[in-house]
PDB file of C-alpha atoms in Angstrom:
ATOM      1  CA  ASP S   1      16.819  -3.045   6.632  1.00 71.00           C
ATOM      2  CA  VAL S   2      14.723  -0.140   4.782  1.00 70.00           C
ATOM      3  CA  LYS S   3      13.252   2.492   7.510  1.00 91.00           C
ATOM      4  CA  VAL S   4      10.047   4.865   6.698  1.00 96.00           C
ATOM      5  CA  THR S   5       9.349   7.192   9.160  1.00 96.00           C
ATOM      6  CA  GLN S   6       5.820   8.932  10.108  1.00 96.00           C
ATOM      7  CA  SER S   7       6.363  11.929  12.277  1.00 90.00           C
ATOM      8  CA  SER S   8       3.171  11.240  13.859  1.00 92.00           C
ATOM      9  CA  ARG S   9       0.900   8.166  14.886  1.00 94.00           C
ATOM     10  CA  TYR S  10      -1.712   9.946  15.632  1.00 96.00           C
ATOM     11  CA  LEU S  11      -2.579  13.715  14.833  1.00 96.00           C
ATOM     12  CA  VAL S  12      -5.924  15.594  15.910  1.00 97.00           C
ATOM     13  CA  LYS S  13      -6.687  18.799  13.942  1.00 97.00           C
ATOM     14  CA  ARG S  14      -9.390  20.962  13.427  1.00 97.00           C
ATOM     15  CA  THR S  15     -11.760  22.003   9.917  1.00 97.00           C
ATOM     16  CA  GLY S  16      -9.194  24.931   8.198  1.00 97.00           C
ATOM     17  CA  GLU S  17      -5.780  24.425   9.537  1.00 97.00           C
ATOM     18  CA  LYS S  18      -2.939  23.520   7.155  1.00 97.00           C
ATOM     19  CA  VAL S  19      -1.764  20.189   8.174  1.00 97.00           C
ATOM     20  CA  PHE S  20       1.343  18.781   7.968  1.00 97.00           C
ATOM     21  CA  LEU S  21       2.401  15.122   7.164  1.00 97.00           C
ATOM     22  CA  GLU S  22       5.633  13.838   7.644  1.00 97.00           C
ATOM     23  CA  CYS S  23       8.093  11.009   6.011  1.00 97.00           C
ATOM     24  CA  VAL S  24      11.924  10.546   5.889  1.00 97.00           C
ATOM     25  CA  GLN S  25      13.282   7.244   4.272  1.00 96.00           C
ATOM     26  CA  ASP S  26      16.812   5.957   4.903  1.00 94.00           C
ATOM     27  CA  MET S  27      17.543   4.239   2.027  1.00 91.00           C
ATOM     28  CA  ASP S  28      17.686   6.659  -0.922  1.00 92.00           C
ATOM     29  CA  HIS S  29      15.098   5.084  -2.674  1.00 92.00           C
ATOM     30  CA  GLU S  30      13.877   7.041  -5.724  1.00 91.00           C
ATOM     31  CA  ASN S  31      10.190   6.898  -5.507  1.00 91.00           C
ATOM     32  CA  MET S  32       7.738   8.415  -2.446  1.00 94.00           C
ATOM     33  CA  PHE S  33       4.257   8.108  -1.980  1.00 94.00           C
ATOM     34  CA  TRP S  34       1.317   8.357  -0.094  1.00 96.00           C
ATOM     35  CA  TYR S  35      -1.958   7.046   0.588  1.00 96.00           C
ATOM     36  CA  ARG S  36      -4.794   7.408   2.657  1.00 96.00           C
ATOM     37  CA  GLN S  37      -6.739   4.528   4.118  1.00 95.00           C
ATOM     38  CA  ASP S  38     -10.600   3.945   4.300  1.00 92.00           C
ATOM     39  CA  PRO S  39     -12.459   1.075   5.625  1.00 86.00           C
ATOM     40  CA  GLY S  40     -13.634  -1.145   2.884  1.00 80.00           C
ATOM     41  CA  LEU S  41     -11.828   1.112   0.495  1.00 83.00           C
ATOM     42  CA  GLY S  42      -8.663  -0.044   0.978  1.00 86.00           C
ATOM     43  CA  LEU S  43      -5.135   2.167  -0.166  1.00 91.00           C
ATOM     44  CA  ARG S  44      -5.874   5.003  -2.996  1.00 92.00           C
ATOM     45  CA  LEU S  45      -3.051   6.833  -3.623  1.00 92.00           C
ATOM     46  CA  ILE S  46      -3.046  10.810  -2.812  1.00 95.00           C
ATOM     47  CA  TYR S  47       0.210  11.855  -4.356  1.00 94.00           C
ATOM     48  CA  PHE S  48       3.761   9.984  -5.475  1.00 91.00           C
ATOM     49  CA  SER S  49       7.526  11.381  -6.594  1.00 93.00           C
ATOM     50  CA  TYR S  50      10.038   9.703  -8.481  1.00 89.00           C
ATOM     51  CA  ASP S  51      12.269  12.546  -7.671  1.00 88.00           C
ATOM     52  CA  VAL S  52      13.878  15.308  -6.182  1.00 90.00           C
ATOM     53  CA  LYS S  53      11.354  18.033  -7.121  1.00 86.00           C
ATOM     54  CA  MET S  54       8.982  15.632  -9.311  1.00 89.00           C
ATOM     55  CA  LYS S  55       5.805  15.162  -8.468  1.00 91.00           C
ATOM     56  CA  GLU S  56       2.034  13.382  -9.657  1.00 89.00           C
ATOM     57  CA  LYS S  57      -0.873  13.196  -9.006  1.00 90.00           C
ATOM     58  CA  GLY S  58      -2.613  10.537  -7.486  1.00 89.00           C
ATOM     59  CA  ASP S  59      -6.130   8.921  -7.834  1.00 88.00           C
ATOM     60  CA  ILE S  60      -7.656  11.448  -5.149  1.00 93.00           C
ATOM     61  CA  PRO S  61      -4.974  14.740  -5.403  1.00 95.00           C
ATOM     62  CA  GLU S  62      -7.696  17.017  -3.999  1.00 96.00           C
ATOM     63  CA  GLY S  63      -7.636  19.204  -0.942  1.00 96.00           C
ATOM     64  CA  TYR S  64      -3.569  17.803  -0.894  1.00 97.00           C
ATOM     65  CA  SER S  65      -0.215  19.451  -1.917  1.00 97.00           C
ATOM     66  CA  VAL S  66       3.558  17.888  -1.700  1.00 97.00           C
ATOM     67  CA  SER S  67       6.607  18.337  -1.396  1.00 96.00           C
ATOM     68  CA  ARG S  68      10.274  16.380  -2.032  1.00 96.00           C
ATOM     69  CA  GLU S  69      13.071  18.817  -1.398  1.00 94.00           C
ATOM     70  CA  LYS S  70      15.057  16.125  -0.282  1.00 95.00           C
ATOM     71  CA  LYS S  71      15.553  12.997  -1.768  1.00 94.00           C
ATOM     72  CA  GLU S  72      15.001  11.559   2.454  1.00 96.00           C
ATOM     73  CA  ARG S  73      11.520  13.775   2.407  1.00 97.00           C
ATOM     74  CA  PHE S  74       8.545  13.520   1.445  1.00 97.00           C
ATOM     75  CA  SER S  75       5.436  15.612   3.262  1.00 97.00           C
ATOM     76  CA  LEU S  76       2.253  15.949   2.101  1.00 98.00           C
ATOM     77  CA  ILE S  77       0.402  19.085   2.918  1.00 98.00           C
ATOM     78  CA  LEU S  78      -3.697  19.280   3.633  1.00 97.00           C
ATOM     79  CA  GLU S  79      -4.187  23.133   2.942  1.00 94.00           C
ATOM     80  CA  SER S  80      -7.104  23.532   4.855  1.00 97.00           C
ATOM     81  CA  ALA S  81      -8.571  20.895   6.325  1.00 97.00           C
ATOM     82  CA  SER S  82     -11.883  18.820   6.350  1.00 97.00           C
ATOM     83  CA  THR S  83     -13.414  16.726   7.820  1.00 97.00           C
ATOM     84  CA  ASN S  84     -13.764  14.322   5.247  1.00 96.00           C
ATOM     85  CA  GLN S  85     -10.172  14.548   5.758  1.00 98.00           C
ATOM     86  CA  THR S  86      -9.624  12.294   8.755  1.00 97.00           C
ATOM     87  CA  SER S  87      -8.460   9.041   7.500  1.00 97.00           C
ATOM     88  CA  MET S  88      -5.106   6.700   8.676  1.00 97.00           C
ATOM     89  CA  TYR S  89      -2.521   8.238   5.594  1.00 98.00           C
ATOM     90  CA  LEU S  90       0.154   5.905   5.301  1.00 97.00           C
ATOM     91  CA  CYS S  91       3.787   6.860   3.443  1.00 97.00           C
ATOM     92  CA  ALA S  92       5.429   4.284   1.499  1.00 95.00           C
ATOM     93  CA  SER S  93       9.183   4.254  -0.914  1.00 94.00           C
ATOM     94  CA  THR S  94      10.683   2.247  -2.889  1.00 91.00           C
ATOM     95  CA  PRO S  95      13.640   2.271  -5.811  1.00 88.00           C
ATOM     96  CA  GLU S  96      12.934   2.880  -9.451  1.00 76.00           C
ATOM     97  CA  GLY S  97      10.967   0.149 -10.819  1.00 72.00           C
ATOM     98  CA  PRO S  98       7.352  -1.309 -10.107  1.00 80.00           C
ATOM     99  CA  GLN S  99       9.628  -3.038  -6.756  1.00 85.00           C
ATOM    100  CA  PRO S 100       7.729  -3.857  -3.710  1.00 90.00           C
ATOM    101  CA  GLN S 101       7.316  -0.602  -1.768  1.00 92.00           C
ATOM    102  CA  HIS S 102       8.234  -0.395   2.141  1.00 94.00           C
ATOM    103  CA  PHE S 103       5.482   1.741   4.452  1.00 96.00           C
ATOM    104  CA  GLY S 104       5.652   3.728   7.372  1.00 96.00           C
ATOM    105  CA  ASP S 105       3.690   3.009  10.432  1.00 95.00           C
ATOM    106  CA  GLY S 106       0.882   5.162   9.182  1.00 96.00           C
ATOM    107  CA  THR S 107      -1.093   8.553  11.111  1.00 97.00           C
ATOM    108  CA  ARG S 108      -4.351   8.660  12.397  1.00 96.00           C
ATOM    109  CA  LEU S 109      -5.316  12.090  11.717  1.00 97.00           C
ATOM    110  CA  SER S 110      -8.345  13.167  12.606  1.00 97.00           C
ATOM    111  CA  ILE S 111     -10.267  15.855  11.559  1.00 97.00           C
ATOM    112  CA  LEU S 112     -12.689  17.856  14.326  1.00 96.00           C
TER     113      LEU S 112
ATOM    114  CA  SER W   1      -8.184   2.352 -13.859  1.00 35.00           C
ATOM    115  CA  GLN W   2      -6.430  -1.346 -12.868  1.00 38.00           C
ATOM    116  CA  GLN W   3      -7.724  -2.723  -9.382  1.00 57.00           C
ATOM    117  CA  GLY W   4      -7.122  -5.491  -7.199  1.00 65.00           C
ATOM    118  CA  GLU W   5     -10.224  -6.655  -5.708  1.00 78.00           C
ATOM    119  CA  GLU W   6      -9.834  -9.746  -2.874  1.00 83.00           C
ATOM    120  CA  ASP W   7     -12.163 -12.141  -2.118  1.00 85.00           C
ATOM    121  CA  PRO W   8     -13.681 -12.725   0.607  1.00 90.00           C
ATOM    122  CA  GLN W   9     -13.488  -9.581   2.317  1.00 90.00           C
ATOM    123  CA  ALA W  10     -13.435 -11.876   5.192  1.00 93.00           C
ATOM    124  CA  LEU W  11     -12.277 -14.994   6.307  1.00 95.00           C
ATOM    125  CA  SER W  12     -12.573 -17.288  10.045  1.00 96.00           C
ATOM    126  CA  ILE W  13     -10.322 -19.814  10.123  1.00 96.00           C
ATOM    127  CA  GLN W  14      -9.352 -21.967  12.720  1.00 97.00           C
ATOM    128  CA  GLU W  15      -5.118 -22.667  13.558  1.00 97.00           C
ATOM    129  CA  GLY W  16      -3.655 -25.123  11.696  1.00 97.00           C
ATOM    130  CA  GLU W  17      -6.074 -24.580   8.443  1.00 97.00           C
ATOM    131  CA  ASN W  18      -5.525 -23.442   4.933  1.00 97.00           C
ATOM    132  CA  ALA W  19      -6.854 -19.949   4.366  1.00 97.00           C
ATOM    133  CA  THR W  20      -6.912 -19.088   0.707  1.00 96.00           C
ATOM    134  CA  MET W  21      -7.614 -15.327  -0.078  1.00 96.00           C
ATOM    135  CA  ASN W  22      -8.177 -13.771  -4.001  1.00 96.00           C
ATOM    136  CA  CYS W  23      -7.586 -11.212  -5.954  1.00 94.00           C
ATOM    137  CA  SER W  24      -9.080 -10.202  -9.055  1.00 94.00           C
ATOM    138  CA  TYR W  25      -7.542  -7.425 -11.687  1.00 92.00           C
ATOM    139  CA  LYS W  26      -8.589  -5.874 -15.199  1.00 89.00           C
ATOM    140  CA  THR W  27      -5.559  -4.484 -17.546  1.00 84.00           C
ATOM    141  CA  SER W  28      -2.578  -6.175 -18.131  1.00 86.00           C
ATOM    142  CA  ILE W  29       0.320  -6.234 -15.404  1.00 88.00           C
ATOM    143  CA  ASN W  30       3.983  -5.839 -14.749  1.00 88.00           C
ATOM    144  CA  ASN W  31       3.613  -8.369 -11.739  1.00 92.00           C
ATOM    145  CA  LEU W  32       1.393  -8.786  -9.010  1.00 94.00           C
ATOM    146  CA  GLN W  33       2.121  -7.727  -5.123  1.00 95.00           C
ATOM    147  CA  TRP W  34       0.970  -8.929  -2.072  1.00 96.00           C
ATOM    148  CA  TYR W  35       1.027  -7.154   1.230  1.00 97.00           C
ATOM    149  CA  ARG W  36       0.319  -7.665   4.910  1.00 97.00           C
ATOM    150  CA  GLN W  37      -1.350  -5.521   6.975  1.00 96.00           C
ATOM    151  CA  ASN W  38      -1.063  -5.961  11.563  1.00 95.00           C
ATOM    152  CA  SER W  39      -4.027  -3.943  12.292  1.00 92.00           C
ATOM    153  CA  GLY W  40      -2.830   0.096  13.009  1.00 87.00           C
ATOM    154  CA  ARG W  41       0.113  -0.490  11.704  1.00 91.00           C
ATOM    155  CA  GLY W  42       1.589   0.027   8.314  1.00 93.00           C
ATOM    156  CA  LEU W  43       1.809  -2.817   5.360  1.00 95.00           C
ATOM    157  CA  VAL W  44       4.645  -5.501   4.735  1.00 96.00           C
ATOM    158  CA  HIS W  45       5.135  -6.834   1.555  1.00 96.00           C
ATOM    159  CA  LEU W  46       5.141 -10.514   1.144  1.00 97.00           C
ATOM    160  CA  ILE W  47       5.714 -12.011  -2.320  1.00 97.00           C
ATOM    161  CA  LEU W  48       6.393 -10.929  -5.783  1.00 96.00           C
ATOM    162  CA  ILE W  49       5.215 -12.562  -8.806  1.00 96.00           C
ATOM    163  CA  ARG W  50       5.695 -11.365 -12.515  1.00 94.00           C
ATOM    164  CA  SER W  51       3.330 -11.524 -15.120  1.00 93.00           C
ATOM    165  CA  ASN W  52       5.372 -14.501 -17.101  1.00 95.00           C
ATOM    166  CA  GLU W  53       5.093 -16.706 -14.025  1.00 97.00           C
ATOM    167  CA  ARG W  54       2.510 -18.964 -13.093  1.00 97.00           C
ATOM    168  CA  GLU W  55       3.484 -19.385  -9.117  1.00 98.00           C
ATOM    169  CA  LYS W  56       5.605 -18.510  -6.328  1.00 97.00           C
ATOM    170  CA  HIS W  57       6.251 -20.097  -3.101  1.00 96.00           C
ATOM    171  CA  SER W  58       8.288 -18.061   0.109  1.00 95.00           C
ATOM    172  CA  GLY W  59       8.228 -20.414   3.235  1.00 96.00           C
ATOM    173  CA  ARG W  60       4.544 -21.346   4.192  1.00 97.00           C
ATOM    174  CA  LEU W  61       3.258 -18.908   0.905  1.00 97.00           C
ATOM    175  CA  ARG W  62       1.736 -19.754  -2.443  1.00 98.00           C
ATOM    176  CA  VAL W  63       1.006 -17.487  -5.007  1.00 98.00           C
ATOM    177  CA  THR W  64      -0.686 -18.772  -8.147  1.00 98.00           C
ATOM    178  CA  LEU W  65      -1.366 -16.065 -11.345  1.00 97.00           C
ATOM    179  CA  ASP W  66      -3.489 -16.296 -13.822  1.00 97.00           C
ATOM    180  CA  THR W  67      -2.824 -13.283 -16.876  1.00 95.00           C
ATOM    181  CA  SER W  68      -5.995 -14.767 -18.957  1.00 95.00           C
ATOM    182  CA  LYS W  69      -8.575 -14.285 -16.051  1.00 95.00           C
ATOM    183  CA  LYS W  70      -6.508 -11.465 -14.530  1.00 94.00           C
ATOM    184  CA  SER W  71      -6.973 -13.156 -11.274  1.00 95.00           C
ATOM    185  CA  SER W  72      -4.315 -14.357  -8.441  1.00 96.00           C
ATOM    186  CA  SER W  73      -4.774 -16.059  -5.479  1.00 97.00           C
ATOM    187  CA  LEU W  74      -2.528 -15.834  -2.255  1.00 97.00           C
ATOM    188  CA  LEU W  75      -2.419 -19.379  -0.061  1.00 98.00           C
ATOM    189  CA  ILE W  76      -1.034 -19.848   3.340  1.00 98.00           C
ATOM    190  CA  THR W  77      -0.542 -23.317   4.671  1.00 97.00           C
ATOM    191  CA  ALA W  78      -1.195 -24.746   8.428  1.00 97.00           C
ATOM    192  CA  SER W  79      -2.363 -21.032   9.497  1.00 97.00           C
ATOM    193  CA  ARG W  80      -1.448 -19.641  12.917  1.00 97.00           C
ATOM    194  CA  ALA W  81      -2.459 -17.213  15.035  1.00 96.00           C
ATOM    195  CA  ALA W  82       0.380 -14.486  14.635  1.00 96.00           C
ATOM    196  CA  ASP W  83      -1.343 -14.425  10.917  1.00 97.00           C
ATOM    197  CA  THR W  84      -4.175 -12.893  11.961  1.00 97.00           C
ATOM    198  CA  ALA W  85      -3.762  -9.437   9.702  1.00 97.00           C
ATOM    199  CA  SER W  86      -5.569  -8.206   6.430  1.00 95.00           C
ATOM    200  CA  TYR W  87      -3.508  -8.796   3.555  1.00 96.00           C
ATOM    201  CA  PHE W  88      -3.702  -7.082   0.074  1.00 95.00           C
ATOM    202  CA  CYS W  89      -3.362  -7.281  -3.505  1.00 95.00           C
ATOM    203  CA  ALA W  90      -1.375  -5.032  -5.986  1.00 93.00           C
ATOM    204  CA  THR W  91      -1.203  -4.579  -9.286  1.00 91.00           C
ATOM    205  CA  ALA W  92       2.167  -2.709 -10.813  1.00 86.00           C
ATOM    206  CA  GLY W  93       1.624  -1.775 -14.607  1.00 74.00           C
ATOM    207  CA  PHE W  94       3.654  -0.803 -17.204  1.00 64.00           C
ATOM    208  CA  LEU W  95       5.885   2.363 -17.186  1.00 56.00           C
ATOM    209  CA  ASP W  96       4.741   3.399 -20.850  1.00 55.00           C
ATOM    210  CA  THR W  97       0.900   3.051 -19.448  1.00 54.00           C
ATOM    211  CA  GLY W  98       2.320   6.512 -17.432  1.00 56.00           C
ATOM    212  CA  ARG W  99       1.430   5.030 -14.095  1.00 58.00           C
ATOM    213  CA  ARG W 100       4.439   4.812 -12.010  1.00 65.00           C
ATOM    214  CA  ALA W 101       2.022   3.700  -8.980  1.00 77.00           C
ATOM    215  CA  LEU W 102       1.060   0.494  -7.925  1.00 87.00           C
ATOM    216  CA  THR W 103      -3.385  -0.314  -7.410  1.00 88.00           C
ATOM    217  CA  PHE W 104      -3.975  -1.813  -4.243  1.00 89.00           C
ATOM    218  CA  GLY W 105      -7.093  -3.807  -3.517  1.00 88.00           C
ATOM    219  CA  SER W 106      -9.661  -3.149  -0.667  1.00 88.00           C
ATOM    220  CA  GLY W 107      -8.267  -6.142   1.388  1.00 92.00           C
ATOM    221  CA  THR W 108      -8.788  -9.836   3.011  1.00 94.00           C
ATOM    222  CA  ARG W 109      -9.102  -9.485   6.897  1.00 95.00           C
ATOM    223  CA  LEU W 110      -8.000 -13.331   7.913  1.00 97.00           C
ATOM    224  CA  GLN W 111      -9.027 -13.988  11.614  1.00 97.00           C
ATOM    225  CA  VAL W 112      -7.149 -17.055  12.504  1.00 97.00           C
ATOM    226  CA  GLN W 113      -8.383 -18.194  15.856  1.00 95.00           C
ATOM    227  CA  PRO W 114      -6.461 -20.312  18.410  1.00 91.00           C
TER     228      PRO W 114
END
């Protein structure tokens, strides 16, 4: 079974801090994704990566950046955290193509 | 951009009843997928239906797709309390449109009363 592991289930940070969210998958998947989930808004795509060192902006990339130095790891970076970035963050991976995505359990991030 | 919109937003039924959730989207798709999310957890893929398919079954799940109406439905038969979760549809476009990612709807919250 594919396992997607997010480094923290819960995280509390302060405004202005630089925040790193880490995601690791163990199935050699090409594609990895970061979403945020807010009540009533569903999942919104922040960034995705289809290969090492490759990335593409999703629907809401402002205030975020990503890093994919190794195939199995995809990091989401909040450059200067703000309160409107308080949310549930979900990481997912998939083999190439529009295949079903495998999700981690999410990180619930609170920015105070 | 294409987007799946689920209907209803919330559904409460008794154990043993059937639950039907609907999804509408806006543009051409390669496939449509349904996911389930238990409270506080990640999403789990349930079923994928391709654009040239009209109906698909998996256990107690039945999915239909009507590309002319740009809509899909998920039917859960003989529901159980353990089916309580949020359900999302997600559409996959064609790679030549430049969008490689899925587009998720806002979900249907299903409550199955024991």
